[in-house]
mmCIF file of C-alpha atoms and ligand atoms in Angstrom:
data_model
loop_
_atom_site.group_PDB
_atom_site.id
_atom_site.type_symbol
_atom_site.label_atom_id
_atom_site.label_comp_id
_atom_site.label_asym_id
_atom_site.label_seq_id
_atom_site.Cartn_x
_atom_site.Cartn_y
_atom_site.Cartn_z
ATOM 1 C CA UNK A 132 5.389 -23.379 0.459
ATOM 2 C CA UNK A 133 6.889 -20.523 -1.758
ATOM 3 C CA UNK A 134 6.106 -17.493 -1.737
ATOM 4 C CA UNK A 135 7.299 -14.624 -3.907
ATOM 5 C CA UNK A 136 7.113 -10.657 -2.946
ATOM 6 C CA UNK A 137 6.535 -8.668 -6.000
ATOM 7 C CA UNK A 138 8.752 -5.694 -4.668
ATOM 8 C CA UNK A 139 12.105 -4.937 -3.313
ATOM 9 C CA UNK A 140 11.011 -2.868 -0.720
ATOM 10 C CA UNK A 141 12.641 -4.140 2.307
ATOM 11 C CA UNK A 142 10.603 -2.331 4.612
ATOM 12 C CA UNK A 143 7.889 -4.028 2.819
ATOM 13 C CA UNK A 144 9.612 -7.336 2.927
ATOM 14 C CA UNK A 145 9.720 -7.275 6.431
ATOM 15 C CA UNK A 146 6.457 -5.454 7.532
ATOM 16 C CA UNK A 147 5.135 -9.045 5.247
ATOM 17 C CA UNK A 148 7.052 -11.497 6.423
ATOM 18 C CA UNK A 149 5.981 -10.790 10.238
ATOM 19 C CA UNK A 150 2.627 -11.381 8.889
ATOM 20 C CA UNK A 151 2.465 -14.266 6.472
ATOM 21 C CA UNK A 152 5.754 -16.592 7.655
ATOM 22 C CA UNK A 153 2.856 -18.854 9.216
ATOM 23 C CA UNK A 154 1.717 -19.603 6.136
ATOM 24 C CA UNK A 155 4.979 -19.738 3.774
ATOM 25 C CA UNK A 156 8.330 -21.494 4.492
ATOM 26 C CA UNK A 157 10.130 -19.610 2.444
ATOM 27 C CA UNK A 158 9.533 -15.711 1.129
ATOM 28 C CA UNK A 159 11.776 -13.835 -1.379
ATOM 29 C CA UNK A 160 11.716 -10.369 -2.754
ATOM 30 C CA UNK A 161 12.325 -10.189 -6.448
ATOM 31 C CA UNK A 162 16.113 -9.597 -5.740
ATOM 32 C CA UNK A 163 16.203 -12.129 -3.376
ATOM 33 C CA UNK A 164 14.658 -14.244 -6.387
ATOM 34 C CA UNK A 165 16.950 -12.759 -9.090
ATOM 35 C CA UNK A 166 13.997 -11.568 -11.135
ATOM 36 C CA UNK A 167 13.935 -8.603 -12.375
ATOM 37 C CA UNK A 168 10.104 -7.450 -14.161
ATOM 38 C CA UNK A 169 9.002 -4.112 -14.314
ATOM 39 C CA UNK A 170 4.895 -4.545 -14.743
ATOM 40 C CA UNK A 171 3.097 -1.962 -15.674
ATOM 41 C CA UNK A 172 0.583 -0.439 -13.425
ATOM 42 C CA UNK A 173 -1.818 1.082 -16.034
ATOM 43 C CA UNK A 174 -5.495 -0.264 -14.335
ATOM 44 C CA UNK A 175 -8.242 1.868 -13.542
ATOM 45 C CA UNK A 176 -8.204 0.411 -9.732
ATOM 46 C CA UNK A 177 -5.673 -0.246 -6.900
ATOM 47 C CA UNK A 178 -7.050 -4.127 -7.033
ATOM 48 C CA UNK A 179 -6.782 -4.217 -10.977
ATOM 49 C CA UNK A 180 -3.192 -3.350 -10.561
ATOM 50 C CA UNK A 181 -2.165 -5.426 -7.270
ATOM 51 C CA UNK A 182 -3.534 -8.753 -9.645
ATOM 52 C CA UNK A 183 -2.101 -7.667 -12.894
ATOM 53 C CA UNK A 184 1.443 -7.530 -10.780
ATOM 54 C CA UNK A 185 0.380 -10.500 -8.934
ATOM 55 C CA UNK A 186 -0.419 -12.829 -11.944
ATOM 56 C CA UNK A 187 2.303 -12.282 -14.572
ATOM 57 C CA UNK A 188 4.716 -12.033 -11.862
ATOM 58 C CA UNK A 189 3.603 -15.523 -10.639
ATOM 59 C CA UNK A 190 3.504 -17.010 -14.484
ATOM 60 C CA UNK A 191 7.180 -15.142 -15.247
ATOM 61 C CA UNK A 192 8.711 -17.076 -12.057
ATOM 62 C CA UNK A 193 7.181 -19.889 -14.170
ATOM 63 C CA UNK A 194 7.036 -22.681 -11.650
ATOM 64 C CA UNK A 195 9.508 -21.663 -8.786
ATOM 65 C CA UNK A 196 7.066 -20.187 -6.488
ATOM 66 C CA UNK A 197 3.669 -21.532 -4.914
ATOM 67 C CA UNK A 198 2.076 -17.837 -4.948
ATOM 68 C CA UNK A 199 2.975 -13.864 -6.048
ATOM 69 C CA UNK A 200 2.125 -11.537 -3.459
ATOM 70 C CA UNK A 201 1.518 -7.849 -4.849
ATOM 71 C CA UNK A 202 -0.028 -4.533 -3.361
ATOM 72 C CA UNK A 203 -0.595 -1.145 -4.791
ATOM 73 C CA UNK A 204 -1.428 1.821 -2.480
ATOM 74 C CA UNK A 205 -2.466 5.591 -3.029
ATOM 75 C CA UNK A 206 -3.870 8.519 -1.236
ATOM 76 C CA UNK A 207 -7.819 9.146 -1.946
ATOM 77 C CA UNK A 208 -8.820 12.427 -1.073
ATOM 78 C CA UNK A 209 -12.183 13.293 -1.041
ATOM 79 C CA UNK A 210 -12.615 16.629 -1.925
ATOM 80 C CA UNK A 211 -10.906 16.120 -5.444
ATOM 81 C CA UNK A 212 -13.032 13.184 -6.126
ATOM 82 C CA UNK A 213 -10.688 10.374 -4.838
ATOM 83 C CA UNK A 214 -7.400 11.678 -6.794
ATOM 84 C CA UNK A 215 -4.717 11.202 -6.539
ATOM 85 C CA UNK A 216 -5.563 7.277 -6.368
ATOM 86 C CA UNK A 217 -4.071 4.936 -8.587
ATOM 87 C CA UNK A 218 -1.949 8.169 -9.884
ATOM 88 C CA UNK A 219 -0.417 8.778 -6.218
ATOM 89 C CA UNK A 220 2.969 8.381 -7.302
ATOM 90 C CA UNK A 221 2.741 9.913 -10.659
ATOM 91 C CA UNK A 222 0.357 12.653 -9.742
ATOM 92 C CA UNK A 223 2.375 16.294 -10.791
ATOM 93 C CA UNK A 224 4.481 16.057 -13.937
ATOM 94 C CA UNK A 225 7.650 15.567 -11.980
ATOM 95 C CA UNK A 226 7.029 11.808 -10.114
ATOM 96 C CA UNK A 227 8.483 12.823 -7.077
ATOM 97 C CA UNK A 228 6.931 13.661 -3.400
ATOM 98 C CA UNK A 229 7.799 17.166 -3.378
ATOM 99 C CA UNK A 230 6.215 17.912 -6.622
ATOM 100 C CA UNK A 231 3.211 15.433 -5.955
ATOM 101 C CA UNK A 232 2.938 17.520 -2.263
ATOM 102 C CA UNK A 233 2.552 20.722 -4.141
ATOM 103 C CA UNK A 234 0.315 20.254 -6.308
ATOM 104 C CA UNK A 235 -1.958 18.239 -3.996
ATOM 105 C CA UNK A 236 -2.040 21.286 -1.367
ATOM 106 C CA UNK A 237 -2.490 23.512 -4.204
ATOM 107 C CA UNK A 238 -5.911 21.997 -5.812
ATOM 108 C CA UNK A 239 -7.391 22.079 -1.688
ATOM 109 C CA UNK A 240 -5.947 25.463 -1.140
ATOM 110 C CA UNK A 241 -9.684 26.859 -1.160
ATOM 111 C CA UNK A 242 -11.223 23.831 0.431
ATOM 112 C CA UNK A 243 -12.267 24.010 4.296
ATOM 113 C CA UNK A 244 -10.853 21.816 7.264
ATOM 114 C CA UNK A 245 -14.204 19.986 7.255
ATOM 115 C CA UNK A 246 -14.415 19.078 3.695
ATOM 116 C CA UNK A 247 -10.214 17.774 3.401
ATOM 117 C CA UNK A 248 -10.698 14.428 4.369
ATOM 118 C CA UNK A 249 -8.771 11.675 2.631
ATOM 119 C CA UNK A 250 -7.797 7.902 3.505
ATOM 120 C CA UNK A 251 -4.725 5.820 2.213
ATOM 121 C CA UNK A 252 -5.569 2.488 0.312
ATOM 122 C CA UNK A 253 -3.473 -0.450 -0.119
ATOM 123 C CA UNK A 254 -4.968 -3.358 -2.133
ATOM 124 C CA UNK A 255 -2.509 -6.747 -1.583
ATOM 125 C CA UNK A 256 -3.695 -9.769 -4.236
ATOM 126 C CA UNK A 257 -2.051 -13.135 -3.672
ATOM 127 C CA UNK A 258 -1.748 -15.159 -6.748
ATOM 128 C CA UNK A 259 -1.790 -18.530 -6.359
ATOM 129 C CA UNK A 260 -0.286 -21.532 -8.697
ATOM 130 C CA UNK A 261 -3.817 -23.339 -9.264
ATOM 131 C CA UNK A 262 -5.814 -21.835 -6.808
ATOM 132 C CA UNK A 263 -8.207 -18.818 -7.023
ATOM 133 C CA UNK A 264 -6.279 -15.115 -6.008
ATOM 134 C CA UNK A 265 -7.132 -13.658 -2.970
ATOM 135 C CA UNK A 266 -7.494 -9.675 -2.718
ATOM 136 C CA UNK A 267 -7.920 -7.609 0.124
ATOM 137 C CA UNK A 268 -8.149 -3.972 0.646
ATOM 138 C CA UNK A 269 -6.671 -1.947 4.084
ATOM 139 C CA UNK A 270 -7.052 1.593 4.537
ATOM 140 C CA UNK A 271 -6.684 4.142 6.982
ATOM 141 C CA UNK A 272 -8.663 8.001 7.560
ATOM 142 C CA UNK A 273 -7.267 11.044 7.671
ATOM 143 C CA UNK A 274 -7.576 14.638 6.695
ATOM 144 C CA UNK A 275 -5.242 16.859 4.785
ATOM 145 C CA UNK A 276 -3.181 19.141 6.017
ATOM 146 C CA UNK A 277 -2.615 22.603 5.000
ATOM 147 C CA UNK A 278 1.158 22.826 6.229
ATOM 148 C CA UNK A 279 3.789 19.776 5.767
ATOM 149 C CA UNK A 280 4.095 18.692 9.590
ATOM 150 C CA UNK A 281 7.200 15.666 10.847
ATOM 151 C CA UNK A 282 10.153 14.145 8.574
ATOM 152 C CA UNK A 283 9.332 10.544 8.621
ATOM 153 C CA UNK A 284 7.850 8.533 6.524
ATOM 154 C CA UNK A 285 7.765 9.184 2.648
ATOM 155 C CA UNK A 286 4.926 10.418 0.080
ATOM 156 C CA UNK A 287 1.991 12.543 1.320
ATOM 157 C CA UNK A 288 2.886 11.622 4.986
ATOM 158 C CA UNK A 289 3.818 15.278 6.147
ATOM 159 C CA UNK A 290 0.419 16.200 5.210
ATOM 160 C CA UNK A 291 -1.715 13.095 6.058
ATOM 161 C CA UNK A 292 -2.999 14.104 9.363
ATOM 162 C CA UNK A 293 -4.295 10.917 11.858
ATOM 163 C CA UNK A 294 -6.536 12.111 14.299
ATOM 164 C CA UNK A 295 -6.109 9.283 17.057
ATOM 165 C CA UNK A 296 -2.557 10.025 17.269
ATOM 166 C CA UNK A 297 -3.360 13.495 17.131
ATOM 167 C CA UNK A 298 -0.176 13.594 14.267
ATOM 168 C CA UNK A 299 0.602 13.659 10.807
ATOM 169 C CA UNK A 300 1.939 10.565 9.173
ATOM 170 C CA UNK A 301 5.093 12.032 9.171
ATOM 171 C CA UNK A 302 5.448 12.744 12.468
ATOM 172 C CA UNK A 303 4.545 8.886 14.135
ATOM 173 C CA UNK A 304 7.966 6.453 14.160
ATOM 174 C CA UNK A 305 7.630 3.911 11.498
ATOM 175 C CA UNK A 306 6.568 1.385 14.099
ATOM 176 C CA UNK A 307 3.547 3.589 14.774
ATOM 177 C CA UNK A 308 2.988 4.173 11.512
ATOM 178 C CA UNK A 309 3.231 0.248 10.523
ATOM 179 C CA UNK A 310 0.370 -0.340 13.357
ATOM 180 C CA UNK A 311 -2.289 1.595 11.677
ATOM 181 C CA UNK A 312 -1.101 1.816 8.120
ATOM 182 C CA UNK A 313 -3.592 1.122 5.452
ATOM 183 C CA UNK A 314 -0.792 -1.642 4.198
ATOM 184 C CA UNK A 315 -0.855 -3.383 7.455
ATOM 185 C CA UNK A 316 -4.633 -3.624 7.672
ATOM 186 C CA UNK A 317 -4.752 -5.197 4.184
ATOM 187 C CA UNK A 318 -2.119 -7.975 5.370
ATOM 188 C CA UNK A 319 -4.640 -8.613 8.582
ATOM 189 C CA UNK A 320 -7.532 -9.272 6.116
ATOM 190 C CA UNK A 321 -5.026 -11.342 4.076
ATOM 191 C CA UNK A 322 -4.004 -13.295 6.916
ATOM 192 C CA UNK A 323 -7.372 -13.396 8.062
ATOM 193 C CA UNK A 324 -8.710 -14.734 4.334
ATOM 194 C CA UNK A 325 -5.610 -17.532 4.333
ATOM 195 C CA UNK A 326 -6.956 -18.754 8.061
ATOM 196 C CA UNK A 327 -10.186 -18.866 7.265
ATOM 197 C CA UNK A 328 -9.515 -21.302 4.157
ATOM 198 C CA UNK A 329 -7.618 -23.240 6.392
ATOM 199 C CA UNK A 330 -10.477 -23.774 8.986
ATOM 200 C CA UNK A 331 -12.931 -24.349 6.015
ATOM 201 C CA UNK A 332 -10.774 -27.647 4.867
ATOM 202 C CA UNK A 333 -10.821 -29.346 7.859
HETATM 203 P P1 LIG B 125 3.064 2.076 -3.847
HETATM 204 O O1 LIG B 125 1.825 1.361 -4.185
HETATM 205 O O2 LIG B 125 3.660 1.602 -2.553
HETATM 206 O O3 LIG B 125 4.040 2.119 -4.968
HETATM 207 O O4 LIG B 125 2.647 3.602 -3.562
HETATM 208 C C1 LIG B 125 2.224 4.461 -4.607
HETATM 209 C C2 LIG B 125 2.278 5.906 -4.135
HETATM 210 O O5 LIG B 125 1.229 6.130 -3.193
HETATM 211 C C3 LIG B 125 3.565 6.306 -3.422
HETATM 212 O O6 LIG B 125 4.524 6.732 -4.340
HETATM 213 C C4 LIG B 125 3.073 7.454 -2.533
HETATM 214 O O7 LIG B 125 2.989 8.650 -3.261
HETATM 215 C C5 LIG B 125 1.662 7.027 -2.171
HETATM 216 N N1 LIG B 125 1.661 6.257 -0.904
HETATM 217 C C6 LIG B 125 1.367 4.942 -0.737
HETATM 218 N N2 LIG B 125 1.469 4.579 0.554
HETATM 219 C C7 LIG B 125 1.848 5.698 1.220
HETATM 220 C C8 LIG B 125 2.126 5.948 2.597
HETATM 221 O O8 LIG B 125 2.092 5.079 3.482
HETATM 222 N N3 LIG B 125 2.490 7.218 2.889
HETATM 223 C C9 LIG B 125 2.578 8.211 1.979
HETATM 224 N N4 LIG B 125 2.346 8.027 0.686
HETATM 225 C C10 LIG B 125 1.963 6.765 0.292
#
């Protein structure tokens, strides 16, 4: 079985293939592939935009691979009524972390320790050549910070505070990280989901 990443996020690649090689023979990134599609991520939801990727990546590769895996991910924060969410990566006028960062800690510079929790989201949707799509959602809870804390990581992760680690995002190694991350709970339930099917068709 084939199976197609919808990313070329080697990090991702990898974190993915640990997860789902069980399950597919064979897994490519879209480099790996040679395809190069740019979908566009304008749905109201992380799941509406994992599919959307998920599907017309799967009908573009038109045949060569058995399933499309896809995930989108964002920072929901609480206090400002889930945003950033689905606009994570585009959230100040400039697209970039540093920017984003800003003007996160600048609409909760008012808002007290108590009320600044937030949780990471990663939806992952499997599309699959005549089959139903799976999705699953992972996420991880945390509160934000009101100083950038550590150097790892990328995004809001010098300001996503864990509280069982007693860090920021930023400041856990990217194994750490990739044991709690709201991505790698989202593969679990997807690896969980594909098991279960199995069991149910014997
Ligand atoms: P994507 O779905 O992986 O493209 O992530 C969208 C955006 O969400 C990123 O550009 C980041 O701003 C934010 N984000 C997602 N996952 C993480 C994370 O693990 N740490 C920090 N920021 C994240």
């Amino acid at each position: 079985m084939k199976l197609l990443l919808a990313t070329n996020n080697a990090h991702k690649a990898q974190e993915i293939r640990e997860i789902l090689s069980d399950s597919y023979a064979e897994i490519s990134t879209m480099r790996e592939a040679g395809i190069d599609l740019e979908v566009e991520e304008d749905g109201s939801t992380f799941s509406e935009n994992a599919l959307k990727k998920a599907v017309e990546t799967l009908a573009f590769a038109s045949g060569r691979f058995d399933a499309v895996l896809a995930d989108d991910s964002g920072l929901c924060v609480d206090a400002l009524n889930g945003a950033p969410g689905v606009y994570s990566a585009r959230f100040a006028e400039a697209h970039n972390d540093a920017a984003n960062n800003q003007k996160l800690i600048a609409l909760l510079k008012d808002v007290p320790d108590e009320r600044r929790t937030a949780r990471f989201c990663c939806c992952v949707a499997l599309a699959r050549a005549g089959m139903d799509p799976i999705i699953v959602q992972g996420e991880v809870e945390g509160t934000i910070l009101h100083e950038s804390r550590g150097k790892n990581g990328f995004g809001y992760d010098p300001y996503f505070y864990y509280a069982p680690f007693r860090k920021s995002f930023a400041e856990l190694s990217s194994d750490e990280k990739n044991a709690v991350s709201h991505r790698k709970r989202a593969l679990i339930k997807l690896r969980e989901a594909l098991d279960a099917e199995n069991r149910s068709r014997l």
